[in-house]
Short mmCIF file of C-alpha atoms in Angstrom, two decimals:
data_model
loop_
_atom_site.label_atom_id
_atom_site.label_comp_id
_atom_site.label_asym_id
_atom_site.label_seq_id
_atom_site.Cartn_x
_atom_site.Cartn_y
_atom_site.Cartn_z
CA UNK A 1 -10.26 31.87 -52.54
CA UNK A 2 -12.69 33.04 -49.89
CA UNK A 3 -14.96 30.04 -50.61
CA UNK A 4 -12.00 27.64 -50.35
CA UNK A 5 -11.00 29.17 -47.02
CA UNK A 6 -14.55 28.75 -45.73
CA UNK A 7 -14.52 25.09 -46.77
CA UNK A 8 -11.19 24.49 -45.06
CA UNK A 9 -12.44 26.16 -41.88
CA UNK A 10 -15.59 24.01 -41.97
CA UNK A 11 -13.55 20.85 -42.40
CA UNK A 12 -11.23 21.88 -39.56
CA UNK A 13 -14.18 22.59 -37.26
CA UNK A 14 -15.83 19.28 -38.14
CA UNK A 15 -12.58 17.44 -37.44
CA UNK A 16 -12.15 19.30 -34.16
CA UNK A 17 -15.69 18.43 -33.03
CA UNK A 18 -15.18 14.79 -34.03
CA UNK A 19 -12.02 14.53 -31.93
CA UNK A 20 -13.67 16.39 -29.04
CA UNK A 21 -16.34 13.67 -28.94
CA UNK A 22 -14.41 11.46 -26.53
CA UNK A 23 -16.04 8.07 -26.29
CA UNK A 24 -15.55 4.32 -26.01
CA UNK A 25 -15.52 3.09 -29.60
CA UNK A 26 -15.62 -0.57 -28.62
CA UNK A 27 -15.34 -2.73 -25.52
CA UNK A 28 -14.92 -6.48 -25.53
CA UNK A 29 -14.26 -8.66 -22.50
CA UNK A 30 -13.03 -12.24 -22.58
CA UNK A 31 -13.90 -13.92 -19.28
CA UNK A 32 -12.13 -17.25 -18.83
CA UNK A 33 -13.54 -19.41 -16.03
CA UNK A 34 -10.87 -21.73 -14.66
CA UNK A 35 -11.59 -25.08 -13.00
CA UNK A 36 -10.16 -23.65 -9.79
CA UNK A 37 -13.06 -21.17 -9.75
CA UNK A 38 -10.84 -18.19 -10.58
CA UNK A 39 -11.51 -15.87 -13.51
CA UNK A 40 -8.94 -14.46 -15.92
CA UNK A 41 -10.47 -11.42 -17.58
CA UNK A 42 -9.07 -9.56 -20.59
CA UNK A 43 -10.76 -6.24 -21.41
CA UNK A 44 -10.03 -4.74 -24.83
CA UNK A 45 -11.10 -1.09 -24.76
CA UNK A 46 -10.79 1.16 -27.81
CA UNK A 47 -11.27 4.85 -27.01
CA UNK A 48 -11.20 8.15 -28.84
CA UNK A 49 -9.05 10.69 -27.01
CA UNK A 50 -9.12 14.46 -27.51
CA UNK A 51 -7.16 15.76 -24.53
CA UNK A 52 -10.34 16.79 -22.71
CA UNK A 53 -10.81 14.01 -20.17
CA UNK A 54 -8.57 11.44 -21.81
CA UNK A 55 -5.25 13.25 -21.62
CA UNK A 56 -2.56 10.79 -20.53
CA UNK A 57 -4.57 7.59 -20.62
CA UNK A 58 -7.58 6.00 -18.95
CA UNK A 59 -8.39 4.47 -15.62
CA UNK A 60 -10.52 1.45 -14.80
CA UNK A 61 -12.41 1.14 -11.51
CA UNK A 62 -13.29 -2.37 -10.39
CA UNK A 63 -15.38 -3.10 -7.28
CA UNK A 64 -14.06 -5.80 -4.96
CA UNK A 65 -16.73 -5.80 -2.29
CA UNK A 66 -19.81 -7.95 -2.76
CA UNK A 67 -22.82 -8.42 -0.51
CA UNK A 68 -23.27 -11.93 0.86
CA UNK A 69 -26.52 -13.69 1.65
CA UNK A 70 -25.94 -12.78 5.30
CA UNK A 71 -25.96 -9.07 4.45
CA UNK A 72 -22.22 -8.61 5.06
CA UNK A 73 -19.51 -7.59 2.62
CA UNK A 74 -16.70 -9.79 1.32
CA UNK A 75 -13.63 -8.61 -0.59
CA UNK A 76 -12.75 -10.55 -3.73
CA UNK A 77 -9.09 -11.35 -4.54
CA UNK A 78 -7.74 -9.35 -7.47
CA UNK A 79 -4.40 -9.05 -9.30
CA UNK A 80 -3.45 -7.20 -12.49
CA UNK A 81 -1.51 -9.42 -14.90
CA UNK A 82 -0.85 -7.18 -17.90
CA UNK A 83 -1.71 -3.76 -19.38
CA UNK A 84 -0.98 -2.68 -22.96
CA UNK A 85 -1.73 0.27 -25.25
CA UNK A 86 -1.88 -0.47 -28.97
CA UNK A 87 -0.21 -3.83 -28.35
CA UNK A 88 2.75 -2.50 -26.34
CA UNK A 89 3.24 -2.70 -22.55
CA UNK A 90 1.87 0.42 -20.88
CA UNK A 91 2.66 1.97 -17.53
CA UNK A 92 0.00 1.58 -14.83
CA UNK A 93 -0.46 1.80 -11.10
CA UNK A 94 -3.23 0.64 -8.77
CA UNK A 95 -4.79 2.26 -5.74
CA UNK A 96 -7.61 1.53 -3.33
CA UNK A 97 -10.80 3.55 -3.79
CA UNK A 98 -14.03 3.89 -1.82
CA UNK A 99 -16.27 0.91 -1.07
CA UNK A 100 -13.34 -1.49 -1.26
CA UNK A 101 -12.71 -1.05 -4.97
CA UNK A 102 -9.45 -0.81 -6.89
CA UNK A 103 -8.47 1.76 -9.53
CA UNK A 104 -6.09 0.87 -12.37
CA UNK A 105 -4.66 4.18 -13.62
CA UNK A 106 -3.05 3.70 -17.03
CA UNK A 107 -0.52 6.08 -18.60
CA UNK A 108 2.41 8.25 -17.59
CA UNK A 109 2.12 11.63 -15.91
CA UNK A 110 4.65 13.18 -18.30
CA UNK A 111 3.22 11.74 -21.54
CA UNK A 112 0.21 13.40 -23.16
CA UNK A 113 -1.70 11.53 -25.85
CA UNK A 114 -2.22 13.05 -29.26
CA UNK A 115 -5.88 13.28 -30.36
CA UNK A 116 -6.88 9.97 -31.93
CA UNK A 117 -7.95 6.40 -31.21
CA UNK A 118 -6.14 4.07 -28.80
CA UNK A 119 -6.69 0.45 -27.86
CA UNK A 120 -6.06 -0.59 -24.26
CA UNK A 121 -5.94 -4.17 -23.07
CA UNK A 122 -6.21 -4.97 -19.37
CA UNK A 123 -5.79 -8.53 -18.11
CA UNK A 124 -6.43 -9.46 -14.48
CA UNK A 125 -7.16 -12.44 -12.27
CA UNK A 126 -9.91 -12.49 -9.67
CA UNK A 127 -11.57 -15.10 -7.48
CA UNK A 128 -14.70 -15.96 -5.47
CA UNK A 129 -16.89 -14.51 -8.22
CA UNK A 130 -19.02 -17.56 -9.04
CA UNK A 131 -22.39 -18.62 -7.67
CA UNK A 132 -22.03 -22.29 -6.72
CA UNK A 133 -25.45 -23.69 -5.88
CA UNK A 134 -26.92 -27.19 -5.58
CA UNK A 135 -28.97 -27.11 -8.77
CA UNK A 136 -26.81 -24.85 -10.90
CA UNK A 137 -23.62 -22.84 -11.04
CA UNK A 138 -23.42 -19.42 -12.63
CA UNK A 139 -21.31 -16.42 -13.53
CA UNK A 140 -22.90 -12.98 -13.12
CA UNK A 141 -20.54 -10.43 -14.64
CA UNK A 142 -20.86 -6.70 -15.23
CA UNK A 143 -18.92 -6.30 -18.45
CA UNK A 144 -18.06 -2.59 -18.63
CA UNK A 145 -19.10 -1.09 -15.29
CA UNK A 146 -21.63 1.63 -14.47
CA UNK A 147 -19.46 4.70 -13.85
CA UNK A 148 -18.01 5.59 -17.28
CA UNK A 149 -18.67 9.23 -18.19
CA UNK A 150 -18.34 8.41 -21.90
CA UNK A 151 -20.86 6.90 -24.30
CA UNK A 152 -19.95 3.51 -25.75
CA UNK A 153 -20.61 2.55 -29.36
CA UNK A 154 -20.17 -1.21 -28.99
CA UNK A 155 -20.02 -3.49 -25.92
CA UNK A 156 -19.80 -7.28 -25.83
CA UNK A 157 -18.23 -10.25 -24.09
CA UNK A 158 -17.16 -13.85 -24.55
CA UNK A 159 -17.26 -16.31 -21.66
CA UNK A 160 -14.99 -19.37 -21.88
CA UNK A 161 -15.79 -22.30 -19.59
CA UNK A 162 -13.31 -25.01 -18.58
CA UNK A 163 -12.90 -27.95 -20.94
CA UNK A 164 -15.69 -30.47 -20.48
CA UNK A 165 -18.22 -27.95 -19.12
CA UNK A 166 -21.06 -26.73 -21.35
CA UNK A 167 -23.26 -23.77 -20.66
CA UNK A 168 -26.99 -24.44 -20.27
CA UNK A 169 -28.47 -20.93 -20.25
CA UNK A 170 -27.23 -17.40 -20.99
CA UNK A 171 -28.93 -14.04 -20.62
CA UNK A 172 -28.14 -10.53 -19.44
CA UNK A 173 -29.14 -6.98 -18.58
CA UNK A 174 -28.52 -3.53 -20.05
CA UNK A 175 -28.94 0.01 -18.72
CA UNK A 176 -27.81 2.05 -15.76
CA UNK A 177 -27.24 0.64 -12.28
CA UNK A 178 -30.25 -1.43 -11.24
CA UNK A 179 -31.95 -1.46 -14.64
CA UNK A 180 -32.72 -4.76 -16.38
CA UNK A 181 -32.96 -3.79 -20.04
CA UNK A 182 -32.95 -6.44 -22.76
CA UNK A 183 -30.99 -4.68 -25.51
CA UNK A 184 -28.61 -7.56 -26.21
CA UNK A 185 -28.13 -10.76 -28.19
CA UNK A 186 -26.70 -13.95 -26.69
CA UNK A 187 -25.60 -17.36 -27.90
CA UNK A 188 -24.36 -20.53 -26.27
CA UNK A 189 -21.17 -21.80 -27.90
CA UNK A 190 -19.14 -24.98 -27.74
CA UNK A 191 -16.80 -23.35 -25.23
CA UNK A 192 -19.16 -21.06 -23.30
CA UNK A 193 -21.25 -18.14 -24.51
CA UNK A 194 -21.25 -14.72 -26.19
CA UNK A 195 -23.26 -11.56 -25.54
CA UNK A 196 -23.46 -8.31 -27.54
CA UNK A 197 -25.34 -5.10 -26.83
CA UNK A 198 -27.70 -4.23 -29.70
CA UNK A 199 -27.49 -0.46 -29.27
CA UNK A 200 -25.06 2.25 -28.26
CA UNK A 201 -24.75 3.02 -24.58
CA UNK A 202 -25.12 6.42 -22.98
CA UNK A 203 -22.72 7.37 -20.16
CA UNK A 204 -23.03 5.07 -17.11
CA UNK A 205 -24.96 2.39 -19.00
CA UNK A 206 -23.61 -1.14 -18.86
CA UNK A 207 -23.98 -4.72 -20.03
CA UNK A 208 -24.23 -7.67 -17.64
CA UNK A 209 -23.89 -11.31 -18.70
CA UNK A 210 -25.21 -14.34 -16.82
CA UNK A 211 -24.14 -17.86 -17.80
CA UNK A 212 -25.29 -21.07 -16.10
CA UNK A 213 -23.85 -24.61 -16.23
CA UNK A 214 -24.44 -27.93 -14.36
CA UNK A 215 -23.15 -28.10 -10.76
CA UNK A 216 -20.22 -30.07 -9.38
CA UNK A 217 -17.85 -29.93 -12.38
CA UNK A 218 -15.17 -27.58 -11.05
CA UNK A 219 -12.14 -28.61 -9.01
CA UNK A 220 -12.77 -29.40 -5.36
CA UNK A 221 -10.78 -26.36 -4.22
CA UNK A 222 -13.41 -24.09 -5.81
CA UNK A 223 -16.05 -25.58 -3.51
CA UNK A 224 -13.72 -25.59 -0.52
CA UNK A 225 -13.08 -21.89 -1.04
CA UNK A 226 -16.81 -21.25 -1.36
CA UNK A 227 -17.49 -23.11 1.90
CA UNK A 228 -14.68 -21.24 3.65
CA UNK A 229 -16.02 -17.88 2.46
CA UNK A 230 -19.47 -18.75 3.81
CA UNK A 231 -17.90 -19.32 7.24
CA UNK A 232 -15.89 -16.10 7.00
CA UNK A 233 -18.96 -14.11 5.97
CA UNK A 234 -21.37 -15.57 8.52
CA UNK A 235 -22.39 -12.88 11.04
CA UNK A 236 -21.63 -15.27 13.92
CA UNK A 237 -18.17 -16.14 12.62
CA UNK A 238 -16.48 -13.15 14.23
CA UNK A 239 -18.21 -13.85 17.54
CA UNK A 240 -17.15 -17.48 17.35
CA UNK A 241 -13.53 -16.49 16.83
CA UNK A 242 -13.71 -14.00 19.69
CA UNK A 243 -15.17 -16.60 22.01
CA UNK A 244 -12.51 -19.09 20.98
CA UNK A 245 -9.76 -16.56 21.54
CA UNK A 246 -11.24 -15.68 24.93
CA UNK A 247 -11.34 -19.33 25.95
CA UNK A 248 -7.72 -19.83 24.96
CA UNK A 249 -6.62 -16.77 26.86
CA UNK A 250 -8.55 -17.86 29.92
CA UNK A 251 -7.15 -21.39 29.75
CA UNK A 252 -3.58 -20.18 29.46
#
């Protein structure tokens, strides 16, 4: 009887430790590039919750500011389309965070999760994320971000290009912010590309995917928006507008 009790206690402790090991069990992003130049991203995130840090749900921080070639910052458009937990619509709210980012906080304040595994799916639309150059066009995308405090067992992504556009080169990076590790496998597909990390990630490690394709195949509005953003981000643009406004005021 004493031996049986010891076994039961050992099993209970092992189970407790397993649940206390909060982590990302798997992360997969589908990044759909539209001909307009917008992206529709669906992140499927399976986590193990134990009521330690993951109590009511999770939150996802997404940066919106990006440095331009003129050394300024531009804010990318962003809109949440859908959030689910285990296939059912889940409550969420968004808020601005430092450095121009946005936080998607998922869950309800009054609902605590039981210890176990949960699958969250976040779908959002964003724009002005592509690199449109004369000799090539490319998507550089940080799949899972660099600020997660949890380890991640599996991280990967699928990029889907518009119909009629084929990828020419795909590669990536792994590691913490600024690192350029090569722990991944990639493949060009008939519709875009795939990338998978080949090892588990420690907290704050991430996977970045880069996919190139021939230039000039998107809709004209994608290039118009790119040209407009260059004007907006040019360091002389603000001065030009001020001078114009001053001239108008003076004339009137």
